[in-house]
mmCIF file of C-alpha atoms in Angstrom:
data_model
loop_
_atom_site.group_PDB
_atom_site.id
_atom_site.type_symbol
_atom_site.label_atom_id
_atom_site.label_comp_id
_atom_site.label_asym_id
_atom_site.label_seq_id
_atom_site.Cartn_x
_atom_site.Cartn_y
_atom_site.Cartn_z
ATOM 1 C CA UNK A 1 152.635 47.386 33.368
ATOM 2 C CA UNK A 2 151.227 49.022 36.389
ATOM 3 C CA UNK A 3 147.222 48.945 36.230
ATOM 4 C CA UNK A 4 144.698 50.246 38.925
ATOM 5 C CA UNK A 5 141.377 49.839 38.424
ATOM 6 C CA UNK A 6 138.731 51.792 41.292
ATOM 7 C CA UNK A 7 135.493 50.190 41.621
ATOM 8 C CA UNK A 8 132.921 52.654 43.246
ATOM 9 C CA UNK A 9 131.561 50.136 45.281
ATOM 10 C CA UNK A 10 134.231 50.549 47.374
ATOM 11 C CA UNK A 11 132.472 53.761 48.833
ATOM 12 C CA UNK A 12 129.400 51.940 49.662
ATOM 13 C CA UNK A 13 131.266 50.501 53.056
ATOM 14 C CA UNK A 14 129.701 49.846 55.624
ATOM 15 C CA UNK A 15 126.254 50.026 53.960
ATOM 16 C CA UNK A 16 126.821 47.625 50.966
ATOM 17 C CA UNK A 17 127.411 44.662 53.929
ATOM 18 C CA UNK A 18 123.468 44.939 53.992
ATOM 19 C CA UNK A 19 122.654 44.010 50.334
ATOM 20 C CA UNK A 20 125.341 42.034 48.985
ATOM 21 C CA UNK A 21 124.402 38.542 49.846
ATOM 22 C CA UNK A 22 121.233 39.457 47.592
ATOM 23 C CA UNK A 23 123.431 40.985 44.718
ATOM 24 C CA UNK A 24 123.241 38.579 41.449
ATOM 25 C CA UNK A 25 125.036 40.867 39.218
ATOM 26 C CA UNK A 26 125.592 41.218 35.919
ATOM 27 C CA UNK A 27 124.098 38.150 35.096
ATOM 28 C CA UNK A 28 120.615 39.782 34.735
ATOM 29 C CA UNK A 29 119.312 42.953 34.154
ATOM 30 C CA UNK A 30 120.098 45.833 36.367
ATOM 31 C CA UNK A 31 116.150 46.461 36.863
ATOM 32 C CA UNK A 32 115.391 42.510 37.433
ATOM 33 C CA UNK A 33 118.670 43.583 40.534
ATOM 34 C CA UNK A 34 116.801 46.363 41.739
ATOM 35 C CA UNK A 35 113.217 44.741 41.983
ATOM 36 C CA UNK A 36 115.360 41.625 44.134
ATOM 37 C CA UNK A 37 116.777 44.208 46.895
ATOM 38 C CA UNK A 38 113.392 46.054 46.400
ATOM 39 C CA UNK A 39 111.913 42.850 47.586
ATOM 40 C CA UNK A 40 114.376 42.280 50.408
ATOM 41 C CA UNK A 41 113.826 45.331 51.681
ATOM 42 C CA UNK A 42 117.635 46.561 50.044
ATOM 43 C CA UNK A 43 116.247 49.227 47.874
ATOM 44 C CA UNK A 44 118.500 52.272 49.116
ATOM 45 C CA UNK A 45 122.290 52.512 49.410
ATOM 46 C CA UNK A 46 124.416 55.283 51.143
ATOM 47 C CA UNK A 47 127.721 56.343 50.366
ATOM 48 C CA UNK A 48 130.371 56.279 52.816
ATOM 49 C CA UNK A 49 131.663 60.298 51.557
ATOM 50 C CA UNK A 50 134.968 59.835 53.617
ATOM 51 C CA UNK A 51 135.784 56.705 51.522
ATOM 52 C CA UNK A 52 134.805 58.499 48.179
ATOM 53 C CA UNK A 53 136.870 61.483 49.134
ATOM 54 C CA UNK A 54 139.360 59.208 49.795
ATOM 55 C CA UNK A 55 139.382 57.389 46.350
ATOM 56 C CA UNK A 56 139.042 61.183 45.011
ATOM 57 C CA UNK A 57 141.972 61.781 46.949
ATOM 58 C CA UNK A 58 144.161 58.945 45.255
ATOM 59 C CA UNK A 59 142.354 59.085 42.031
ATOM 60 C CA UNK A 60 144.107 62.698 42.142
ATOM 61 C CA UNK A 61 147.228 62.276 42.835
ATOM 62 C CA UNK A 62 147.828 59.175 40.545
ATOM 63 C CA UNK A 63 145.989 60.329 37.584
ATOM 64 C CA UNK A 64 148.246 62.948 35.781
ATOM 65 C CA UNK A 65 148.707 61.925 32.114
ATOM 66 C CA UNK A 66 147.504 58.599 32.757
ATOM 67 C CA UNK A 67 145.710 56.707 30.552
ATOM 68 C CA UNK A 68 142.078 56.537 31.881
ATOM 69 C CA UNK A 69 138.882 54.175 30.898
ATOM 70 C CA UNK A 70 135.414 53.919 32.177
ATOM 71 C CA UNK A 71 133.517 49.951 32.183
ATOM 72 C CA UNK A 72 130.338 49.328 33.731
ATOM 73 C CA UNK A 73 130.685 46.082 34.630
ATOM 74 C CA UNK A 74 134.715 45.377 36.160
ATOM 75 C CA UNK A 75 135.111 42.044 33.934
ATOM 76 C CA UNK A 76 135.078 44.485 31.122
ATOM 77 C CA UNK A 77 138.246 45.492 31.844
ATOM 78 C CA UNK A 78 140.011 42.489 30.626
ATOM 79 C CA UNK A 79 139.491 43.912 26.957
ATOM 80 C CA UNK A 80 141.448 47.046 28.395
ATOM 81 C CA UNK A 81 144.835 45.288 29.502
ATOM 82 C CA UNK A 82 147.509 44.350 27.325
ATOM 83 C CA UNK A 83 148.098 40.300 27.516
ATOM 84 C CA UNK A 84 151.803 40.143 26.584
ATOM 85 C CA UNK A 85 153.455 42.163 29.343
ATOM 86 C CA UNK A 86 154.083 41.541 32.741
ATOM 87 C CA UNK A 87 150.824 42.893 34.905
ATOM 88 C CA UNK A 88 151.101 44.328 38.433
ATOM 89 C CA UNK A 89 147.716 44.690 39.764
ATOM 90 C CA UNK A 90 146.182 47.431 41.854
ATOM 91 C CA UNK A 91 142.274 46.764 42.731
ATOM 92 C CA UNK A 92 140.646 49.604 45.293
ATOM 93 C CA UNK A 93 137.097 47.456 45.605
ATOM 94 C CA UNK A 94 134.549 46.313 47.974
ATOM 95 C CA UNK A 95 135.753 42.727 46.308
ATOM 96 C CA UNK A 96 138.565 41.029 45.315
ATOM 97 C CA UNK A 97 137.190 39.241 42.372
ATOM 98 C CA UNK A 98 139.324 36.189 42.101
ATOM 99 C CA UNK A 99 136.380 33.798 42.872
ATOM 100 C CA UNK A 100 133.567 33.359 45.083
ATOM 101 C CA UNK A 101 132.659 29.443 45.915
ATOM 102 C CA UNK A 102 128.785 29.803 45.638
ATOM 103 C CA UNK A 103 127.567 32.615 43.783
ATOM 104 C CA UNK A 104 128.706 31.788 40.363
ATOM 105 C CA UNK A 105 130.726 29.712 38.334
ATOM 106 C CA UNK A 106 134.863 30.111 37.809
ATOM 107 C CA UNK A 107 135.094 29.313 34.187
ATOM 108 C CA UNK A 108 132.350 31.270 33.228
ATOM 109 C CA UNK A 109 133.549 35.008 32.980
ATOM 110 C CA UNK A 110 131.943 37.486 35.349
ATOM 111 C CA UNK A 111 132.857 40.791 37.681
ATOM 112 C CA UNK A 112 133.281 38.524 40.504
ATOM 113 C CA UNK A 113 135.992 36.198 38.297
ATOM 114 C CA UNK A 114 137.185 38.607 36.550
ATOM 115 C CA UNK A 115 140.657 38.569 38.397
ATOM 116 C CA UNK A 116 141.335 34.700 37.865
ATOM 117 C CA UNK A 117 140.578 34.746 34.138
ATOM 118 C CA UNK A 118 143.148 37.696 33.642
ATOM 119 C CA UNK A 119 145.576 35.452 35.324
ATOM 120 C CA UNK A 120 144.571 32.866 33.054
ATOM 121 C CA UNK A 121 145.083 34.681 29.842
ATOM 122 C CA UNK A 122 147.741 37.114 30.574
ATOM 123 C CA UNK A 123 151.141 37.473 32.505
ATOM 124 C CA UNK A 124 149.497 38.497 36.012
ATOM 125 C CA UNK A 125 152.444 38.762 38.579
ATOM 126 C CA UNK A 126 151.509 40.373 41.432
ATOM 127 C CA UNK A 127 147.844 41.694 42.524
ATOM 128 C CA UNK A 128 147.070 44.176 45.356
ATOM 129 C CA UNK A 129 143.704 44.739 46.663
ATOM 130 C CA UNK A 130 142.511 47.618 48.427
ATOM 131 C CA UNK A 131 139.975 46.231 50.617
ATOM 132 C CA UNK A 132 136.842 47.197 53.297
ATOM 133 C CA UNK A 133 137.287 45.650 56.769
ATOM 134 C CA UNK A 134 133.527 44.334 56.230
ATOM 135 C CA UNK A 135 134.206 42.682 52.804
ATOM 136 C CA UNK A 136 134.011 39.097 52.038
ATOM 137 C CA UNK A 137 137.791 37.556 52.520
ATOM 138 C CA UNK A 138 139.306 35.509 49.703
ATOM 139 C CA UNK A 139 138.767 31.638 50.484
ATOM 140 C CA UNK A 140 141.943 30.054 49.582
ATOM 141 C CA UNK A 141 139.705 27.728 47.404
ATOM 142 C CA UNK A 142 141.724 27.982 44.514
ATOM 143 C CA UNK A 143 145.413 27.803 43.544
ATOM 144 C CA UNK A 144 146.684 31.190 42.681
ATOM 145 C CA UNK A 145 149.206 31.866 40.263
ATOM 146 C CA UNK A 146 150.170 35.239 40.762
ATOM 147 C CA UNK A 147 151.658 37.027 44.211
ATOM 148 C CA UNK A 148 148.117 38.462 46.273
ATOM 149 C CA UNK A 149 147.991 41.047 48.940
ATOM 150 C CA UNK A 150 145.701 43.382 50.676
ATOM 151 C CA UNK A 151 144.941 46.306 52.507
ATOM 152 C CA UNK A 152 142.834 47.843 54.418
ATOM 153 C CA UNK A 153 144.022 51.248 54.266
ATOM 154 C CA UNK A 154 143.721 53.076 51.574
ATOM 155 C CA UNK A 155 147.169 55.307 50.930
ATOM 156 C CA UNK A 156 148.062 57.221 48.172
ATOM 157 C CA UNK A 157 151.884 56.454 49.101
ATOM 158 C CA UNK A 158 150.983 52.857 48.777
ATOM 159 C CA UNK A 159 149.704 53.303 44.906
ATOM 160 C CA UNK A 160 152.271 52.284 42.408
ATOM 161 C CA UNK A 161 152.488 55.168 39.413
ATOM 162 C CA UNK A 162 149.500 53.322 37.247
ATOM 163 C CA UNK A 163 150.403 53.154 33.462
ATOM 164 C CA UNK A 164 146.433 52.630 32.966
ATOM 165 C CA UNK A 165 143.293 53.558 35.363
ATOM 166 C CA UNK A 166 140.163 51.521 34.743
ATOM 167 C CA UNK A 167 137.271 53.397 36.894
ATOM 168 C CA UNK A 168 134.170 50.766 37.161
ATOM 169 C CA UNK A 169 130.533 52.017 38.647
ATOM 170 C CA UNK A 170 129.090 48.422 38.630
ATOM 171 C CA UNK A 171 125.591 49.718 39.090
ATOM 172 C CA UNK A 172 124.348 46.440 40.623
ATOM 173 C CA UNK A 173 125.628 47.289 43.623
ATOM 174 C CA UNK A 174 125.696 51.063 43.533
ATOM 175 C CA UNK A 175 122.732 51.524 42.183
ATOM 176 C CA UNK A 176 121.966 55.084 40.503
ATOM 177 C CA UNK A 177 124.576 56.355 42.181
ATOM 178 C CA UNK A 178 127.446 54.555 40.315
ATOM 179 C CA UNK A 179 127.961 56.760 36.878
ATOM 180 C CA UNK A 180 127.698 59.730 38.589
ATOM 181 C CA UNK A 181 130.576 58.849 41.250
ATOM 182 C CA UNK A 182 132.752 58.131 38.378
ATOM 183 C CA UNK A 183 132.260 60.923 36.814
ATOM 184 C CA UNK A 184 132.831 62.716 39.699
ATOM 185 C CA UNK A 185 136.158 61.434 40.084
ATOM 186 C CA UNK A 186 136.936 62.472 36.246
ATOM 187 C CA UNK A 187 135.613 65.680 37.191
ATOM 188 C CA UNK A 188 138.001 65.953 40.108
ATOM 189 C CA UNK A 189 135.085 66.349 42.876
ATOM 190 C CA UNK A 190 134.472 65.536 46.337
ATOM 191 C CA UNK A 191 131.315 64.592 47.965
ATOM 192 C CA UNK A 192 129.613 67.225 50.223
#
């Protein structure tokens, strides 16, 4: 099964590079976030519109009589994907969410882990990610059971025909801004 999810946050390159050190996530509240980047002096976000077209752009093309789900948070997906077929991967994010040595912890479920436990509880074979230049690089930390690549451009030649799109707006990082980019990309629009 061919799966693509599109986290938002993706669009928030180069800009996001200034706040997401200070990002806890969706381990506390999203207004207990906001006061933290308030505080460090993170309390506005701009959206890269040439990336978001870009997603649009994909989003558009791929699509068609697809199957299509909204989460807020991207570990929510894992509820989404089937666990007894063979799962090619397809992230376009600002992360790659297998692990990060640091923030949090692996065996405890989150949007940064979120990757890793799906290859832990489902037939994960091959995972493409769709990354910024400016974000955080995968540390090798941890043996991976499943074939990992990435990108830095974004092509829609180089999407696989998803069987499911899972479009996340992870408001911890986007802010206010996050809902209302994905439903601009089920609406089919562009940012001016």
């Amino acid at each position: 099964m061919n799966v693509l999810t599109i986290d938002v946050d993706y669009a928030f390159s180069p800009s996001i590079s200034a706040y997401d050190d200070f990002v806890i996530g969706s381990r506390i509240s999203y207004e207990n976030q906001k006061k933290i980047l308030i505080d460090k002096g993170c309390e506005t976000t701009k959206i890269n519109k040439s990336k978001f077209n870009n997603i649009s752009k994909v989003f558009k093309k791929v699509s068609y009589n697809t199957k299509i789900i909204t989460v807020t948070h991207h570990h929510e997906i894992l509820k989404h994907i089937p666990h007894d077929k063979d799962i090619f991967l397809q992230n376009i994010d600002h992360h790659h969410d297998i692990f990060y040595p640091g923030w949090h912890n692996l065996e405890i479920l989150d949007e940064g882990n979120w990757v890793h436990h799906l290859a832990k509880t489902s037939r994960l074979k091959k995972y493409m990610w769709f990354r910024n230049k400016d974000s955080e690089s995968f540390c090798n930390c941890i043996d991976l059971n499943f074939d990992f690549c990435q990108k830095f451009d974004l092509k829609v030649e180089d999407i696989v025909r998803p069987d499911i799109i899972i479009l996340c707006s992870s408001p911890h990082w986007t802010f206010d801004s996050g809902d209302a980019l994905v439903k601009k990309l089920l609406e089919g629009l562009d940012v001016d």
